[in-house]
Tab-separated table of C-alpha atoms in Angstrom:
chain	number	residue	atom	x	y	z
A	15	UNK	CA	-22.860	-33.286	-25.751
A	16	UNK	CA	-26.114	-33.275	-23.741
A	17	UNK	CA	-25.518	-31.298	-20.676
A	18	UNK	CA	-27.993	-32.643	-17.819
A	19	UNK	CA	-29.134	-30.304	-15.176
A	20	UNK	CA	-27.181	-31.122	-11.802
A	21	UNK	CA	-29.544	-32.482	-8.828
A	22	UNK	CA	-29.114	-29.691	-6.421
A	23	UNK	CA	-32.325	-30.456	-4.550
A	24	UNK	CA	-30.866	-31.499	-1.213
A	25	UNK	CA	-28.678	-28.540	-1.040
A	26	UNK	CA	-31.664	-26.170	-1.808
A	27	UNK	CA	-34.257	-27.778	0.379
A	28	UNK	CA	-32.044	-28.817	3.410
A	29	UNK	CA	-28.992	-26.545	3.514
A	30	UNK	CA	-29.225	-22.897	5.059
A	31	UNK	CA	-29.746	-19.813	2.856
A	32	UNK	CA	-26.476	-18.608	3.961
A	33	UNK	CA	-24.775	-20.706	1.336
A	34	UNK	CA	-23.042	-18.455	-1.233
A	35	UNK	CA	-20.214	-19.842	-3.440
A	36	UNK	CA	-22.351	-22.784	-4.514
A	37	UNK	CA	-24.918	-20.040	-6.066
A	38	UNK	CA	-22.414	-18.805	-8.515
A	39	UNK	CA	-21.259	-22.316	-9.540
A	40	UNK	CA	-24.409	-24.433	-9.846
A	41	UNK	CA	-23.065	-27.883	-10.112
A	42	UNK	CA	-22.102	-30.746	-7.956
A	43	UNK	CA	-18.142	-31.038	-7.896
A	44	UNK	CA	-16.878	-34.613	-7.313
A	45	UNK	CA	-13.243	-34.616	-7.628
A	46	UNK	CA	-10.110	-32.195	-8.165
A	47	UNK	CA	-6.564	-32.454	-9.111
A	48	UNK	CA	-4.011	-29.966	-9.440
A	49	UNK	CA	-5.637	-26.636	-10.963
A	50	UNK	CA	-8.728	-28.716	-12.156
A	51	UNK	CA	-11.905	-29.635	-10.627
A	52	UNK	CA	-14.573	-32.083	-12.077
A	53	UNK	CA	-18.282	-32.250	-11.552
A	54	UNK	CA	-20.177	-35.316	-11.207
A	55	UNK	CA	-21.296	-35.263	-14.910
A	56	UNK	CA	-17.649	-35.034	-16.085
A	57	UNK	CA	-17.264	-31.615	-16.927
A	58	UNK	CA	-13.902	-29.919	-16.267
A	59	UNK	CA	-13.220	-26.748	-14.605
A	60	UNK	CA	-9.975	-24.750	-14.418
A	61	UNK	CA	-9.611	-23.331	-10.992
A	62	UNK	CA	-8.427	-19.788	-10.549
A	63	UNK	CA	-9.929	-19.749	-6.832
A	64	UNK	CA	-7.916	-22.219	-5.010
A	65	UNK	CA	-10.117	-22.673	-2.186
A	66	UNK	CA	-10.028	-18.887	-1.475
A	67	UNK	CA	-6.436	-19.105	-1.263
A	68	UNK	CA	-6.214	-22.231	0.931
A	69	UNK	CA	-4.951	-24.504	-2.183
A	70	UNK	CA	-1.769	-22.655	-3.142
A	71	UNK	CA	-0.320	-25.981	-3.895
A	72	UNK	CA	-3.293	-27.265	-5.836
A	73	UNK	CA	-5.926	-29.828	-5.303
A	74	UNK	CA	-4.777	-33.262	-4.006
A	75	UNK	CA	-1.135	-32.280	-4.502
A	76	UNK	CA	0.435	-35.862	-4.735
A	77	UNK	CA	3.485	-35.258	-2.234
A	78	UNK	CA	1.159	-33.992	0.385
A	79	UNK	CA	-1.312	-36.533	-0.251
A	80	UNK	CA	1.390	-39.250	-0.076
A	81	UNK	CA	2.692	-37.841	3.415
A	82	UNK	CA	-1.051	-37.805	4.696
A	83	UNK	CA	-1.949	-41.469	3.765
A	84	UNK	CA	1.040	-42.784	5.167
A	85	UNK	CA	0.526	-41.133	8.235
A	86	UNK	CA	-3.032	-42.269	8.642
A	87	UNK	CA	-2.111	-45.833	7.308
A	88	UNK	CA	0.153	-46.119	10.569
A	89	UNK	CA	-2.730	-45.017	12.689
A	90	UNK	CA	-0.833	-41.592	13.558
A	91	UNK	CA	-2.492	-39.303	16.056
A	92	UNK	CA	-5.476	-37.586	14.236
A	93	UNK	CA	-6.697	-35.439	17.154
A	94	UNK	CA	-4.421	-34.080	19.959
A	95	UNK	CA	-5.641	-30.881	21.474
A	96	UNK	CA	-2.344	-29.123	22.381
A	97	UNK	CA	-0.498	-32.475	23.432
A	98	UNK	CA	2.906	-32.967	22.086
A	99	UNK	CA	2.905	-35.212	19.038
A	100	UNK	CA	5.491	-36.340	16.335
A	101	UNK	CA	3.581	-34.769	13.761
A	102	UNK	CA	3.507	-31.388	15.800
A	103	UNK	CA	7.320	-31.639	16.375
A	104	UNK	CA	8.008	-32.150	12.760
A	105	UNK	CA	6.063	-29.153	11.830
A	106	UNK	CA	7.496	-26.975	14.406
A	107	UNK	CA	11.041	-28.113	13.390
A	108	UNK	CA	10.390	-27.463	9.554
A	109	UNK	CA	8.674	-24.138	10.247
A	110	UNK	CA	11.560	-22.924	12.320
A	111	UNK	CA	14.310	-24.219	9.981
A	112	UNK	CA	12.767	-23.420	6.574
A	113	UNK	CA	10.710	-20.095	7.257
A	114	UNK	CA	11.723	-18.405	10.832
A	115	UNK	CA	15.498	-18.829	10.777
A	116	UNK	CA	16.403	-17.992	7.162
A	117	UNK	CA	14.247	-14.711	7.859
A	118	UNK	CA	15.837	-13.997	11.196
A	119	UNK	CA	12.224	-13.744	12.822
A	120	UNK	CA	12.243	-14.732	16.386
A	121	UNK	CA	8.513	-15.527	16.498
A	122	UNK	CA	6.940	-17.860	19.253
A	123	UNK	CA	4.080	-20.234	17.469
A	124	UNK	CA	0.706	-20.476	18.787
A	125	UNK	CA	-1.977	-22.815	17.495
A	126	UNK	CA	-5.203	-20.908	18.359
A	127	UNK	CA	-7.652	-23.155	16.786
A	128	UNK	CA	-8.146	-24.148	13.022
A	129	UNK	CA	-9.490	-21.309	11.270
A	130	UNK	CA	-8.410	-17.769	10.163
A	131	UNK	CA	-10.824	-15.862	12.379
A	132	UNK	CA	-9.380	-18.036	15.490
A	133	UNK	CA	-6.026	-16.630	14.706
A	134	UNK	CA	-7.237	-12.885	14.472
A	135	UNK	CA	-9.244	-13.341	17.710
A	136	UNK	CA	-6.094	-14.633	19.465
A	137	UNK	CA	-3.947	-11.836	18.141
A	138	UNK	CA	-6.414	-9.190	19.346
A	139	UNK	CA	-6.868	-10.743	22.846
A	140	UNK	CA	-3.050	-10.997	23.244
A	141	UNK	CA	-2.338	-7.193	22.111
A	142	UNK	CA	-5.006	-6.185	24.451
A	143	UNK	CA	-3.599	-8.208	27.462
A	144	UNK	CA	-0.058	-6.921	26.568
A	145	UNK	CA	-0.837	-3.351	26.265
A	146	UNK	CA	-3.747	-3.249	28.744
A	147	UNK	CA	-5.986	-1.157	26.304
A	148	UNK	CA	-9.027	-2.263	24.383
A	149	UNK	CA	-8.992	-0.324	21.175
A	150	UNK	CA	-7.802	-1.739	17.978
A	151	UNK	CA	-7.211	0.185	14.580
A	152	UNK	CA	-7.986	-1.404	11.422
A	153	UNK	CA	-8.281	0.026	7.918
A	154	UNK	CA	-11.043	0.759	5.374
A	155	UNK	CA	-12.093	-2.103	3.200
A	156	UNK	CA	-10.488	-4.587	5.693
A	157	UNK	CA	-11.418	-8.153	6.130
A	158	UNK	CA	-10.257	-10.288	9.121
A	159	UNK	CA	-12.870	-12.730	9.908
A	160	UNK	CA	-16.720	-13.452	10.888
A	161	UNK	CA	-16.741	-14.030	14.398
A	162	UNK	CA	-17.419	-10.801	16.427
A	163	UNK	CA	-13.858	-9.541	17.260
A	164	UNK	CA	-12.758	-10.202	13.840
A	165	UNK	CA	-15.930	-8.405	12.400
A	166	UNK	CA	-15.279	-5.453	14.743
A	167	UNK	CA	-12.033	-4.902	12.671
A	168	UNK	CA	-13.652	-5.648	9.237
A	169	UNK	CA	-14.900	-2.938	7.018
A	170	UNK	CA	-17.626	-4.504	4.899
A	171	UNK	CA	-20.973	-3.096	5.909
A	172	UNK	CA	-23.030	-6.170	4.743
A	173	UNK	CA	-20.774	-8.607	6.703
A	174	UNK	CA	-20.666	-6.239	9.793
A	175	UNK	CA	-24.572	-6.137	9.621
A	176	UNK	CA	-24.620	-9.919	10.101
A	177	UNK	CA	-23.374	-9.613	13.895
A	178	UNK	CA	-26.880	-8.292	15.122
A	179	UNK	CA	-25.118	-6.322	17.808
A	180	UNK	CA	-22.779	-3.296	17.822
A	181	UNK	CA	-19.305	-3.975	17.231
A	182	UNK	CA	-17.135	-1.942	19.419
A	183	UNK	CA	-13.390	-1.313	20.309
A	184	UNK	CA	-12.350	-1.090	16.731
A	185	UNK	CA	-11.491	2.178	14.739
A	186	UNK	CA	-11.172	2.254	10.926
A	187	UNK	CA	-8.454	4.485	9.297
A	188	UNK	CA	-7.744	5.133	5.457
A	189	UNK	CA	-5.946	2.494	3.982
A	190	UNK	CA	-3.018	3.012	1.322
A	191	UNK	CA	-4.182	5.412	-1.485
A	192	UNK	CA	-7.812	5.862	0.051
A	193	UNK	CA	-7.676	9.478	-1.031
A	194	UNK	CA	-6.108	8.841	-4.269
A	195	UNK	CA	-2.713	10.247	-3.138
A	196	UNK	CA	-4.372	13.842	-2.088
A	197	UNK	CA	-3.605	13.370	1.603
A	198	UNK	CA	-0.267	12.575	3.176
A	199	UNK	CA	-0.102	9.124	4.597
A	200	UNK	CA	-1.221	8.765	7.977
A	201	UNK	CA	-2.168	12.420	8.553
A	202	UNK	CA	-5.589	11.891	10.028
A	203	UNK	CA	-4.411	8.783	12.046
A	204	UNK	CA	-1.543	10.656	13.721
A	205	UNK	CA	-3.516	13.765	14.257
A	206	UNK	CA	-5.942	11.841	16.166
A	207	UNK	CA	-3.513	9.958	18.266
A	208	UNK	CA	-1.917	13.292	19.342
A	209	UNK	CA	-5.072	15.458	19.860
A	210	UNK	CA	-6.303	14.979	23.413
A	211	UNK	CA	-9.740	16.118	22.251
A	212	UNK	CA	-10.087	13.699	19.297
A	213	UNK	CA	-11.893	11.028	21.322
A	214	UNK	CA	-9.765	8.108	19.933
A	215	UNK	CA	-8.911	5.740	22.886
A	216	UNK	CA	-5.135	5.133	22.833
A	217	UNK	CA	-4.979	1.864	20.613
A	218	UNK	CA	-3.444	-1.511	21.856
A	219	UNK	CA	-2.605	-2.389	18.209
A	220	UNK	CA	-3.215	-1.709	14.463
A	221	UNK	CA	-4.266	-4.627	12.234
A	222	UNK	CA	-3.463	-4.586	8.649
A	223	UNK	CA	-3.371	-6.650	5.271
A	224	UNK	CA	-0.632	-5.909	3.132
A	225	UNK	CA	-3.059	-6.732	0.111
A	226	UNK	CA	-6.580	-6.543	0.809
A	227	UNK	CA	-8.044	-9.592	-0.805
A	228	UNK	CA	-11.711	-9.654	-0.203
A	229	UNK	CA	-11.651	-5.804	-0.104
A	230	UNK	CA	-10.968	-5.618	-3.651
A	231	UNK	CA	-7.280	-6.640	-4.154
A	232	UNK	CA	-5.920	-3.195	-2.715
A	233	UNK	CA	-2.086	-3.194	-2.477
A	234	UNK	CA	-0.180	-1.313	0.091
A	235	UNK	CA	3.106	0.166	-1.122
A	236	UNK	CA	6.152	-0.942	0.855
A	237	UNK	CA	6.931	2.726	1.993
A	238	UNK	CA	3.374	2.893	3.299
A	239	UNK	CA	3.896	-0.347	5.306
A	240	UNK	CA	7.284	0.910	6.675
A	241	UNK	CA	5.775	4.266	7.627
A	242	UNK	CA	3.030	2.377	9.412
A	243	UNK	CA	5.420	0.208	11.316
A	244	UNK	CA	7.342	3.492	12.336
A	245	UNK	CA	4.110	5.110	13.475
A	246	UNK	CA	3.338	2.089	15.635
A	247	UNK	CA	6.557	2.081	17.330
A	248	UNK	CA	6.493	5.797	18.025
A	249	UNK	CA	3.041	5.611	19.396
A	250	UNK	CA	3.649	2.407	21.546
A	251	UNK	CA	1.037	0.158	19.455
A	252	UNK	CA	1.593	-3.224	18.459
A	253	UNK	CA	1.494	-4.003	14.493
A	254	UNK	CA	-0.661	-7.072	13.590
A	255	UNK	CA	-0.153	-8.255	10.034
A	256	UNK	CA	-2.949	-10.594	8.972
A	257	UNK	CA	-1.349	-12.788	6.453
A	258	UNK	CA	-4.183	-15.508	6.261
A	259	UNK	CA	-4.740	-15.020	2.675
A	260	UNK	CA	-1.659	-13.384	1.341
A	261	UNK	CA	0.892	-15.531	3.447
A	262	UNK	CA	2.433	-18.721	2.332
A	263	UNK	CA	3.965	-17.461	-0.766
A	264	UNK	CA	0.962	-15.960	-2.321
A	265	UNK	CA	2.520	-12.482	-3.046
A	266	UNK	CA	5.917	-14.274	-3.852
A	267	UNK	CA	7.932	-14.326	-0.467
A	268	UNK	CA	6.628	-16.777	2.126
A	269	UNK	CA	5.355	-13.869	4.152
A	270	UNK	CA	3.687	-10.939	2.339
A	271	UNK	CA	5.368	-7.961	4.554
A	272	UNK	CA	8.927	-9.227	3.557
A	273	UNK	CA	8.978	-6.976	0.466
A	274	UNK	CA	8.472	-3.978	2.837
A	275	UNK	CA	11.469	-5.197	5.050
A	276	UNK	CA	9.403	-5.112	8.354
A	277	UNK	CA	8.897	-7.603	11.183
A	278	UNK	CA	5.276	-7.301	12.580
A	279	UNK	CA	4.868	-7.809	16.291
A	280	UNK	CA	2.218	-10.397	15.457
A	281	UNK	CA	1.374	-12.200	12.469
A	282	UNK	CA	-1.601	-14.255	11.796
A	283	UNK	CA	-1.249	-17.163	9.373
A	284	UNK	CA	-4.028	-19.816	7.974
A	285	UNK	CA	-5.258	-20.931	4.781
A	286	UNK	CA	-2.404	-22.409	2.890
A	287	UNK	CA	-0.211	-23.322	5.808
A	288	UNK	CA	-1.500	-26.780	5.944
A	289	UNK	CA	-1.011	-26.895	2.153
A	290	UNK	CA	-3.892	-29.468	1.558
A	291	UNK	CA	-6.914	-27.349	2.338
A	292	UNK	CA	-7.030	-28.804	5.823
A	293	UNK	CA	-7.995	-26.295	8.693
A	294	UNK	CA	-4.945	-24.916	10.533
A	295	UNK	CA	-3.998	-21.492	11.706
A	296	UNK	CA	-1.158	-19.968	13.494
A	297	UNK	CA	-0.571	-16.920	15.609
A	298	UNK	CA	3.127	-15.899	15.755
A	299	UNK	CA	4.391	-13.269	17.829
A	300	UNK	CA	7.638	-11.630	19.414
A	301	UNK	CA	8.906	-13.701	22.415
A	302	UNK	CA	8.480	-10.654	24.666
A	303	UNK	CA	4.664	-10.703	24.050
A	304	UNK	CA	4.081	-14.346	25.244
A	305	UNK	CA	2.498	-13.375	28.290
A	306	UNK	CA	-0.323	-16.096	28.076
A	307	UNK	CA	-1.140	-17.971	31.116
A	308	UNK	CA	-1.522	-22.001	30.356
A	309	UNK	CA	-4.842	-22.509	28.908
A	310	UNK	CA	-5.882	-19.027	28.749
A	311	UNK	CA	-6.748	-19.296	25.174
A	312	UNK	CA	-7.621	-22.586	23.712
A	313	UNK	CA	-9.719	-24.639	21.420
A	314	UNK	CA	-10.596	-28.243	20.861
A	315	UNK	CA	-9.186	-28.497	17.297
A	316	UNK	CA	-5.908	-26.588	17.737
A	317	UNK	CA	-3.980	-29.820	17.310
A	318	UNK	CA	-4.988	-30.892	14.043
A	319	UNK	CA	-2.176	-33.291	13.371
A	320	UNK	CA	-3.166	-34.389	9.893
A	321	UNK	CA	-2.917	-30.583	9.025
A	322	UNK	CA	0.651	-30.692	10.658
A	323	UNK	CA	1.638	-33.570	8.388
A	324	UNK	CA	0.760	-31.892	5.210
A	325	UNK	CA	2.130	-28.624	6.314
A	326	UNK	CA	5.523	-30.225	6.913
A	327	UNK	CA	5.496	-31.756	3.395
A	328	UNK	CA	4.591	-28.535	1.957
A	329	UNK	CA	7.472	-26.586	3.668
A	330	UNK	CA	9.944	-29.324	2.891
A	331	UNK	CA	8.910	-29.645	-0.842
A	332	UNK	CA	8.390	-25.992	-1.707
A	333	UNK	CA	10.298	-23.918	0.802
A	334	UNK	CA	13.584	-25.677	1.383
A	335	UNK	CA	14.696	-23.366	-1.534
A	336	UNK	CA	12.229	-20.411	-1.045
A	337	UNK	CA	14.032	-18.299	-3.559
A	338	UNK	CA	12.951	-20.808	-6.406
A	339	UNK	CA	9.402	-20.970	-5.311
A	340	UNK	CA	9.398	-16.975	-5.036
A	341	UNK	CA	10.872	-16.555	-8.425
A	342	UNK	CA	8.345	-18.899	-9.941
A	343	UNK	CA	5.469	-17.034	-8.494
A	344	UNK	CA	6.592	-13.913	-9.672
A	345	UNK	CA	7.129	-15.141	-13.053
A	346	UNK	CA	3.545	-16.434	-13.233
A	347	UNK	CA	2.521	-13.122	-11.790
A	348	UNK	CA	3.877	-11.298	-14.716
A	349	UNK	CA	2.257	-13.556	-17.168
A	350	UNK	CA	-1.134	-12.616	-15.482
A	351	UNK	CA	-0.148	-8.864	-15.537
A	352	UNK	CA	0.573	-9.103	-19.300
A	353	UNK	CA	-2.826	-10.726	-19.896
A	354	UNK	CA	-4.642	-8.030	-17.899
A	355	UNK	CA	-2.850	-5.228	-19.844
A	356	UNK	CA	-3.923	-6.796	-22.970
A	357	UNK	CA	-7.549	-7.035	-21.714
A	358	UNK	CA	-7.583	-3.396	-20.661
A	359	UNK	CA	-6.165	-2.127	-23.732
A	360	UNK	CA	-9.025	-4.054	-25.627
A	361	UNK	CA	-11.687	-2.743	-23.288
A	362	UNK	CA	-10.332	0.765	-22.516
A	363	UNK	CA	-13.634	2.216	-21.559
A	364	UNK	CA	-14.865	-0.274	-19.117
A	365	UNK	CA	-11.774	-1.439	-17.174
A	366	UNK	CA	-11.361	1.022	-14.361
A	367	UNK	CA	-8.056	-0.511	-13.032
A	368	UNK	CA	-6.100	-3.743	-12.502
A	369	UNK	CA	-3.949	-4.252	-9.774
A	370	UNK	CA	-2.117	-7.237	-7.802
A	371	UNK	CA	1.094	-9.035	-6.661
A	372	UNK	CA	2.583	-12.224	-7.190
A	373	UNK	CA	-0.337	-14.561	-7.801
A	374	UNK	CA	-3.267	-12.367	-6.601
A	375	UNK	CA	-4.819	-10.114	-9.051
A	376	UNK	CA	-7.804	-7.934	-9.499
A	377	UNK	CA	-9.663	-6.294	-12.243
A	378	UNK	CA	-12.107	-3.582	-11.369
A	379	UNK	CA	-14.955	-2.111	-13.764
A	380	UNK	CA	-16.744	1.124	-13.863
A	381	UNK	CA	-19.845	-0.729	-14.254
A	382	UNK	CA	-20.023	-2.308	-10.549
A	383	UNK	CA	-22.293	-5.462	-11.782
A	384	UNK	CA	-19.947	-6.169	-14.637
A	385	UNK	CA	-17.666	-8.460	-12.301
A	386	UNK	CA	-20.371	-10.671	-11.406
A	387	UNK	CA	-21.542	-11.277	-14.999
A	388	UNK	CA	-17.809	-11.963	-15.933
A	389	UNK	CA	-17.661	-14.571	-13.404
A	390	UNK	CA	-20.978	-16.211	-14.401
A	391	UNK	CA	-19.698	-16.369	-18.053
A	392	UNK	CA	-16.426	-17.513	-16.887
A	393	UNK	CA	-18.025	-20.506	-15.220
A	394	UNK	CA	-20.211	-21.276	-18.161
A	395	UNK	CA	-16.852	-21.514	-20.114
A	396	UNK	CA	-15.279	-23.690	-17.641
A	397	UNK	CA	-13.204	-21.144	-15.297
A	398	UNK	CA	-13.734	-20.743	-11.678
A	399	UNK	CA	-13.224	-16.981	-10.449
A	400	UNK	CA	-14.751	-15.074	-7.776
A	401	UNK	CA	-15.460	-11.340	-7.198
A	402	UNK	CA	-14.384	-9.223	-4.336
A	403	UNK	CA	-14.641	-5.529	-3.314
A	404	UNK	CA	-17.292	-3.850	-1.049
A	405	UNK	CA	-19.687	-4.143	-3.790
A	406	UNK	CA	-18.313	-7.166	-5.564
A	407	UNK	CA	-17.060	-4.796	-8.426
A	408	UNK	CA	-13.612	-6.698	-8.714
A	409	UNK	CA	-12.679	-9.746	-10.452
A	410	UNK	CA	-10.479	-11.653	-8.393
A	411	UNK	CA	-7.833	-13.933	-9.644
A	412	UNK	CA	-6.380	-16.520	-7.151
A	413	UNK	CA	-4.661	-19.577	-9.065
A	414	UNK	CA	-2.601	-22.249	-7.168
A	415	UNK	CA	1.132	-21.194	-7.030
A	416	UNK	CA	1.775	-24.525	-8.876
A	417	UNK	CA	-0.479	-23.867	-11.979
A	418	UNK	CA	1.638	-24.375	-15.152
A	419	UNK	CA	2.092	-21.474	-17.753
A	420	UNK	CA	0.008	-23.310	-20.215
A	421	UNK	CA	-2.957	-23.697	-17.693
A	422	UNK	CA	-2.539	-19.859	-16.652
A	423	UNK	CA	-2.855	-19.013	-20.196
A	424	UNK	CA	-5.721	-21.080	-21.116
A	425	UNK	CA	-7.565	-19.651	-17.933
A	426	UNK	CA	-6.545	-16.121	-18.873
A	427	UNK	CA	-7.768	-16.606	-22.440
A	428	UNK	CA	-11.198	-17.743	-20.920
A	429	UNK	CA	-11.284	-14.530	-18.790
A	430	UNK	CA	-10.621	-12.354	-21.845
A	431	UNK	CA	-13.388	-14.074	-23.579
A	432	UNK	CA	-15.711	-13.629	-20.590
A	433	UNK	CA	-15.009	-10.041	-20.462
A	434	UNK	CA	-15.588	-9.666	-24.329
A	435	UNK	CA	-18.988	-11.420	-24.088
A	436	UNK	CA	-20.418	-9.382	-21.353
A	437	UNK	CA	-19.641	-6.080	-22.689
């Protein structure tokens, strides 16, 4: 078969140099279904990226697509700001009945705008308004978004530098196991809070990811998360869990914090909440925190009704019996873990560590450039994977939750080959 070079000229001449994913996957994608993408030359790629976690139910999921097509065909409202619509009502009812009530979570629901960083900005703004303080504590290797407030609580030096101004009112603390278990949890954090000479302004809130995705698949232990929640309660700080990439079933349960048995004060949700890759985000918070004045935080596209339609279909299809979905995700995760154990045993000197939960996994190598070489070779072999970590040193696996065991096995075999061929 003759492989023709894709015509990338318009992207390279007209589109900004800021583009990134397309550099690692130099082809022109044309269509996608389930866990496979097809370029315009007919090459097939198995997708272990899932829209950076925004396609938990695969590309063009047929149930969600049918709901969307039917809604558009009857001229359902597409753009509605924060007006009351039938699509929004259906979503709110399904979210309450299938997600919040079964978990005994009393959250109010806010639609802050369509992206993850919109949700984080609204969470930070609300925490500061409630507590009357400006400081926010985040964690080493955190990633919370690319707008200025979110960047201020993000750890990555390269991304922070893009702001062009000082990023203030955020203080980083060590994430779980940052000191390889040699320092007791929160020793430094609590000492600073109690020392009147520490220079740490009393924080309004702490923001945390239970699994740091962009930061390198760093998994917080349930004990650590419970201790963090206790610390926040003792010190009168709000706990914000950023569940943008790890929520919607990615780690098994619908919310990634469920395993720890905690109920955060504020939760941000985006990416796969629409289920179809349509922009949508939520900021959830306890009712007593709902101190907003009407219109005090808004956004033109906070009422993305097509996203409400697909989100409702996703909840009714996959979360009417959440235990079945969770069980399936954990089984797929065990399949990934077994494959990573085999790869590690085969490459003992090279693999530093593998780690993950549910269907998010990472494999870190001693050679920091190795992950990008593996991702490049995997693409040549028909597998889409990305890298993460502060220096891109971790191979990141993020397949759709609906991937079949055979597809998963196929992709993991390609990964093993890419590891072998980049040694």
